[in-house]
Coordinates of C-alpha atoms and ligand atoms in Angstrom, one line a residue:
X12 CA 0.0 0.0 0.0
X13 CA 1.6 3.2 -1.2
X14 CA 1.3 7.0 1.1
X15 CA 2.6 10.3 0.5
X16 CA 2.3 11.6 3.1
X17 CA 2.7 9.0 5.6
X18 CA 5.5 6.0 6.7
X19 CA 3.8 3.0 7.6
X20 CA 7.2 0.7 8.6
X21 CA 7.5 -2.5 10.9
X22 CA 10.7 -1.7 12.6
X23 CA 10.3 -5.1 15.3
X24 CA 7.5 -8.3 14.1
X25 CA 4.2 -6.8 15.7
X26 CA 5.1 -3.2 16.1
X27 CA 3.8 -1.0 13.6
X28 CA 5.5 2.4 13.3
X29 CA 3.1 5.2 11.8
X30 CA 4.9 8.2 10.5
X31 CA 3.0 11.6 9.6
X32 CA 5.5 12.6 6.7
X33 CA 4.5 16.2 5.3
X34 CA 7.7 17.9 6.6
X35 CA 7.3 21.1 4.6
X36 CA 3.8 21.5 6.6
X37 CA 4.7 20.2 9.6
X38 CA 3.4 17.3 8.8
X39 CA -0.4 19.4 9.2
X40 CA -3.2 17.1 8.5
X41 CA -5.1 17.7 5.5
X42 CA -7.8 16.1 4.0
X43 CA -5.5 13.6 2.0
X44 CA -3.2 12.9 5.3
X45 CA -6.7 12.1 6.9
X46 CA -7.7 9.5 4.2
X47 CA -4.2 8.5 4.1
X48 CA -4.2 7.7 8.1
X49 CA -7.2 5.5 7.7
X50 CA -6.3 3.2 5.3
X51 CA -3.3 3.1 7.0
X52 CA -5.0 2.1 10.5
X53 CA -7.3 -0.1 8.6
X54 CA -4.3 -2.1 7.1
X55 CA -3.3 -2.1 11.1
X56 CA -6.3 -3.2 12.1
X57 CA -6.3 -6.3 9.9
X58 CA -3.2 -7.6 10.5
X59 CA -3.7 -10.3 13.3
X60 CA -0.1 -10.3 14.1
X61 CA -0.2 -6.6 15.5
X62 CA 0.8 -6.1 18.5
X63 CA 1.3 -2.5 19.3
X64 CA 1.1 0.6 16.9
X65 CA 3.7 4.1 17.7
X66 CA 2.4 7.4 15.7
X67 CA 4.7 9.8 15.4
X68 CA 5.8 12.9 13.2
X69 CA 8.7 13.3 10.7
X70 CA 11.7 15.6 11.3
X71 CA 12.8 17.2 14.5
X72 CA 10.3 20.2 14.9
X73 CA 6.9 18.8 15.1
X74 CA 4.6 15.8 15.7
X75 CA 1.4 17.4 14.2
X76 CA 0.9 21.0 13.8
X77 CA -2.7 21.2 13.3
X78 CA -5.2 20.5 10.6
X79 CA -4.1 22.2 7.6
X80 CA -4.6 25.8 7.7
X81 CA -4.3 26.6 4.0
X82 CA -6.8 23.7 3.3
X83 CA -9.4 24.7 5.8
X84 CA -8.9 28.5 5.1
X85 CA -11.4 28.9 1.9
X86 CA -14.0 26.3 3.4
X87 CA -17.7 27.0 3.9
X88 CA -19.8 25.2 6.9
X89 CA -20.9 21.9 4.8
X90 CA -17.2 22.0 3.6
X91 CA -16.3 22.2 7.1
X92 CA -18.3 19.4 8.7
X93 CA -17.3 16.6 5.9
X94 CA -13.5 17.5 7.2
X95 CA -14.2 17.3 11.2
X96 CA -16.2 14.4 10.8
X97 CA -13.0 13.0 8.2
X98 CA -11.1 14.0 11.1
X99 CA -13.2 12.2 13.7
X100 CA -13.5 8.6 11.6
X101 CA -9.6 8.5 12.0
X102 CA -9.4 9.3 15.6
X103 CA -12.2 6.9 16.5
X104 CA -10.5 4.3 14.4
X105 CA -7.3 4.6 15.9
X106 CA -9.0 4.8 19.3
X107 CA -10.8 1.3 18.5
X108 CA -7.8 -0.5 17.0
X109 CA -7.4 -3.9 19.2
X110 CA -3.8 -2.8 20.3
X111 CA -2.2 -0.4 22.2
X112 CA -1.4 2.7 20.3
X113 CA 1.2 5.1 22.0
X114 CA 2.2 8.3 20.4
X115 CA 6.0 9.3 20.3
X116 CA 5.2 12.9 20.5
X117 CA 8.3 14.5 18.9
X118 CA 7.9 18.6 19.0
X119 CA 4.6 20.7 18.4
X120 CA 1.3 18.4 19.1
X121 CA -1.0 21.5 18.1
X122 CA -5.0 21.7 17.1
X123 CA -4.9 18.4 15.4
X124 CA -1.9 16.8 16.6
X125 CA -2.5 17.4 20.3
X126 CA -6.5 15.3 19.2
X127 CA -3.9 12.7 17.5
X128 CA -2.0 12.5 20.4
X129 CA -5.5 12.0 22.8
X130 CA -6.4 9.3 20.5
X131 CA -3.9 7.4 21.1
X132 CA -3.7 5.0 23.9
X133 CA -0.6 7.3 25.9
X134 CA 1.6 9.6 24.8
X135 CA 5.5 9.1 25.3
X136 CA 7.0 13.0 24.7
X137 CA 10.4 14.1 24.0
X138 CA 11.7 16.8 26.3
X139 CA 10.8 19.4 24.0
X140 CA 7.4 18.9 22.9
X141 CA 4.5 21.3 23.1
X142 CA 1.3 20.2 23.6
X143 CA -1.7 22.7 22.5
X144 CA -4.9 23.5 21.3
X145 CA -4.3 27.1 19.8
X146 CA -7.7 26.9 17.5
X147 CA -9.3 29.8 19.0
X148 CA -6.3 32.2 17.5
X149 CA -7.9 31.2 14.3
X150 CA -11.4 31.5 15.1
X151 CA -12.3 28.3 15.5
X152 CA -12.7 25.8 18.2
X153 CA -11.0 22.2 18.1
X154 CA -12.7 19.7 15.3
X155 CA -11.1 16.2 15.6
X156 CA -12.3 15.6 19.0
X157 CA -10.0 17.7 21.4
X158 CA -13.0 19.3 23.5
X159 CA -13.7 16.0 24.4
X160 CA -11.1 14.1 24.8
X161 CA -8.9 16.7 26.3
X162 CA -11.9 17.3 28.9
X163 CA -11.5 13.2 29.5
X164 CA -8.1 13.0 30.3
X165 CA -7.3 16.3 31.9
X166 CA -10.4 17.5 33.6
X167 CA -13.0 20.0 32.9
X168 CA -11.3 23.0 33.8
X169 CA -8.0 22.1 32.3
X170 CA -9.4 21.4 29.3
X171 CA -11.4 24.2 29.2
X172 CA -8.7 26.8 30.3
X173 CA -6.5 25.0 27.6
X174 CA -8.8 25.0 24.4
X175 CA -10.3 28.5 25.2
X176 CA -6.9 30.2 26.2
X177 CA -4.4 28.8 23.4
X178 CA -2.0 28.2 26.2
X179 CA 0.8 26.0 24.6
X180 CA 2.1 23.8 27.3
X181 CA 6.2 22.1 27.6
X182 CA 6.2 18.5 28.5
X183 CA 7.3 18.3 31.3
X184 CA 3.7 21.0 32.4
X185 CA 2.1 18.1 30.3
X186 CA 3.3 15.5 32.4
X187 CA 2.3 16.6 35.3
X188 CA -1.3 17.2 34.4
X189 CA -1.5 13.9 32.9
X190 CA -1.3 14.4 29.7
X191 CA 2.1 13.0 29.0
X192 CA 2.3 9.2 30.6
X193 CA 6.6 10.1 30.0
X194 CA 9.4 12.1 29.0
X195 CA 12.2 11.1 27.3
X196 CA 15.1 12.8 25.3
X197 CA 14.3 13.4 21.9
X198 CA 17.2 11.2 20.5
X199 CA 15.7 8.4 22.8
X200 CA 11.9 8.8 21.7
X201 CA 11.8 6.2 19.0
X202 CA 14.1 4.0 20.5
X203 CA 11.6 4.2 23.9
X204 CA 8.9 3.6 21.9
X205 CA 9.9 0.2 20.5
X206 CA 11.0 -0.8 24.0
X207 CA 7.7 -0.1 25.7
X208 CA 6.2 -1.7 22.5
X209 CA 8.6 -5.0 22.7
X210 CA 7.5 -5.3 26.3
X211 CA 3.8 -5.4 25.2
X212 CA 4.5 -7.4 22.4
X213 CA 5.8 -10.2 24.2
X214 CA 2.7 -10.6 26.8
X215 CA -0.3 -12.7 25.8
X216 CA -1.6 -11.1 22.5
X217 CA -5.7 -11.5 23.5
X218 CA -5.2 -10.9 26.6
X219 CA -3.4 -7.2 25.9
X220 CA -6.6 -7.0 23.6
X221 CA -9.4 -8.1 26.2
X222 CA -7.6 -5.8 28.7
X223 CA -7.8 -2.4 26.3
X224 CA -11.4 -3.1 25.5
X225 CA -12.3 -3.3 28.7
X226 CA -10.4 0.3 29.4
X227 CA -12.2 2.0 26.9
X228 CA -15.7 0.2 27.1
X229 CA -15.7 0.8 30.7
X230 CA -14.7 4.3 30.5
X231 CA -18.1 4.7 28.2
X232 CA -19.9 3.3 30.8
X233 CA -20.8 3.4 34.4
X234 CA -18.8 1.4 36.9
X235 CA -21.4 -2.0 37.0
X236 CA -21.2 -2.3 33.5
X237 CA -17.8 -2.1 33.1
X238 CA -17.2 -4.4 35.7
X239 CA -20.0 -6.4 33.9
X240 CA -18.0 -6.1 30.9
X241 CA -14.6 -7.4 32.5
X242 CA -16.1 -10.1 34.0
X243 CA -16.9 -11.3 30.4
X244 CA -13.9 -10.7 28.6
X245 CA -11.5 -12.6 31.7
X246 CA -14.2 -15.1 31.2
X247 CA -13.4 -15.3 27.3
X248 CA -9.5 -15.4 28.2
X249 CA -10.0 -18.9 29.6
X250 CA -11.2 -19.9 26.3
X251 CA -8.1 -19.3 24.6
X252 CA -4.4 -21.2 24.4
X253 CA -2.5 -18.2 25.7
X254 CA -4.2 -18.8 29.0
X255 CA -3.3 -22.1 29.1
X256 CA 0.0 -21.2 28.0
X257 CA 0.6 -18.4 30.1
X258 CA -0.4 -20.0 33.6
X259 CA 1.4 -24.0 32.9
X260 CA 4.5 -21.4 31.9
X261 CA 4.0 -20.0 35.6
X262 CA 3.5 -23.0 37.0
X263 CA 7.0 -25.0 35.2
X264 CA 9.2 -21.7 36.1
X265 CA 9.2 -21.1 32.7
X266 CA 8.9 -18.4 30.3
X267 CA 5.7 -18.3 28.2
X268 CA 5.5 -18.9 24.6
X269 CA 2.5 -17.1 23.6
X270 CA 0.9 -18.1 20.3
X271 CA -1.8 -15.4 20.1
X272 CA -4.3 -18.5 20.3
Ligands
CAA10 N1 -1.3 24.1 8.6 C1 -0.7 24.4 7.5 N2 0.6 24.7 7.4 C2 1.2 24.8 8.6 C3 0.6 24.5 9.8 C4 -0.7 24.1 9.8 N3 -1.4 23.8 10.9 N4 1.5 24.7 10.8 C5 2.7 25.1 10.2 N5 2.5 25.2 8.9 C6 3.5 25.5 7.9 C7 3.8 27.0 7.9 O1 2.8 27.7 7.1 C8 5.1 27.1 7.3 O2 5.0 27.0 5.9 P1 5.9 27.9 4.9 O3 7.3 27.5 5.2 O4 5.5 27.4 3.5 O5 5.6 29.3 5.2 C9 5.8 25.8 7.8 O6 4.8 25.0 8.2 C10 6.7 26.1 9.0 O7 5.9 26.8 9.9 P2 6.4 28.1 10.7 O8 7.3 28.9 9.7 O9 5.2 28.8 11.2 O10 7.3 27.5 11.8 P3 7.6 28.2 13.2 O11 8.7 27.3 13.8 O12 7.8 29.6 13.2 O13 6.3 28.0 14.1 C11 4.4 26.7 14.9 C12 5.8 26.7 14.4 C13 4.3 27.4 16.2 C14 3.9 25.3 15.0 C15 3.5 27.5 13.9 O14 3.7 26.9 12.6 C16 2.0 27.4 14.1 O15 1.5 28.1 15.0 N6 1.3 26.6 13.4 C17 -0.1 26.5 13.4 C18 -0.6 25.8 14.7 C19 -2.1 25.7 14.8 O16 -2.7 26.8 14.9 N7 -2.7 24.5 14.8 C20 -4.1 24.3 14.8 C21 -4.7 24.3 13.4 S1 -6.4 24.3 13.4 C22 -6.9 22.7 13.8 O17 -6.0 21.8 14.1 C23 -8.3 22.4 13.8 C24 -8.8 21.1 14.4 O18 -8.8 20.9 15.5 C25 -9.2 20.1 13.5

């Protein structure tokens, strides 16, 4: 499958590395990037010996600056709404992909790179990233979900102070709001990545699955169900070979071989 404007590489079996790769933009999203990130998600998605996927940006200066300003510029309303809910599709879809998806946030995660970030599963950040959602300069409020999933993760009045202030925030500020699960030096980003990948890549692959479903379907829910919903996916565990696998390993003092099973 052929991008312009992304790198879709497999640097380790099971870890996919996702690349935004429009340098001379800094690497802004625009309506082809968008269609581009959801095939490329969708090729993720179907391959059943994923394990983990890391989205990052190209180059040293920025993850994602935004959507596209020049794109978005000329748009009218109905112009408008076909590109946020473009937007949304891809950040749902890489919200609902069966395996862990960090971001390796490399520089400026603005407008619609900070919503790429928040999609993903956890964001790892080089030390001198910048996290942001600076819409309202341009008149605008956030489009690919940041209102709400900033709101999520941060709080109400974080969020709110963020996305109606513009504030741009370092990494380390981002850490300690919970934004930002780490910080890392940049020339250690990628190579964190894979590591913290590697060690999820080597645990039992449905049970990594069941356990990121039950995250995100609980968090939809209130606690009852989502206990409800646990209950059925450990249940579903013991129905597989990894479990088997996973506790006879225990049990010989040996280390488990995990088939994905
Ligand atoms: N869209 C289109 N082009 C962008 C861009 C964006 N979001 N961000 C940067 N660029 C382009 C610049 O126009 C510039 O292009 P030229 O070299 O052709 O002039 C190039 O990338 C380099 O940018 P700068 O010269 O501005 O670099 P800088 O180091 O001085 O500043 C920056 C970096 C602070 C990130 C600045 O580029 C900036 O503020 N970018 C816009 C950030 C922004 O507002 N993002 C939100 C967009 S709206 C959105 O995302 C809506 C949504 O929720 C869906």
């Amino acid at each position: 499958m052929s991008y312009q404007n992304l790198l879709l590489e497999q640097p380790e079996s099971g870890i996919h590395l996702l690349t935004v790769n429009r340098p001379k933009a800094l690497n802004a999203l625009n309506a082809a990037t968008l269609e581009e990130l959801q095939r490329a998600v969708a090729a993720v998605a179907a391959d059943p010996a994923a394990r983990v996927l890391l989205v990052t940006g190209s180059g040293e200066r920025a993850f994602v600056a935004g959507a596209d300003i020049a794109e978005m510029c000329g748009f009218s309303a109905a112009q408008a709404q076909a590109f946020s809910e473009r937007g949304m599709r891809v950040m749902s879809a890489l919200e609902a992909l069966p395996v862990p998806v960090i971001a390796l946030v490399n520089g400026y995660a603005l407008g619609g790179g900070c919503e790429l970030a928040l999609a993903c599963d956890w964001i790892i950040a080089a030390e001198g990233a910048v996290f942001g959602q600076p819409e309202v300069n341009l008149g605008i409020p956030p489009g690919f979900g940041g209102t709400q999933r900033l709101a999520r993760i941060v709080g109400r009045a974080r969020a709110l102070e963020l996305v109606t202030t513009a504030r741009q925030l370092p990494a380390a500020e981002a850490r300690a709001i919970g934004l930002v699960n780490e910080v890392v030096a940049a020339s250690a980003l990628r190579e964190r990545g894979i590591e913290v990948a590697r060690t999820i890549a080597c645990k039992g692959p449905q049970a990594v699955r069941l356990a990121k479903q039950a995250v995100h379907r609980g968090l939809d829910q209130n606690l009852a169900g989502g206990c409800a919903f646990e209950t059925a996916a450990f249940a579903l565990a013991f129905a597989t070979s990894d479990q088997r696998e996973g506790m006879h390993a225990f049990l010989e003092k040996r280390v488990a071989k995990f088939s994905g099973g």
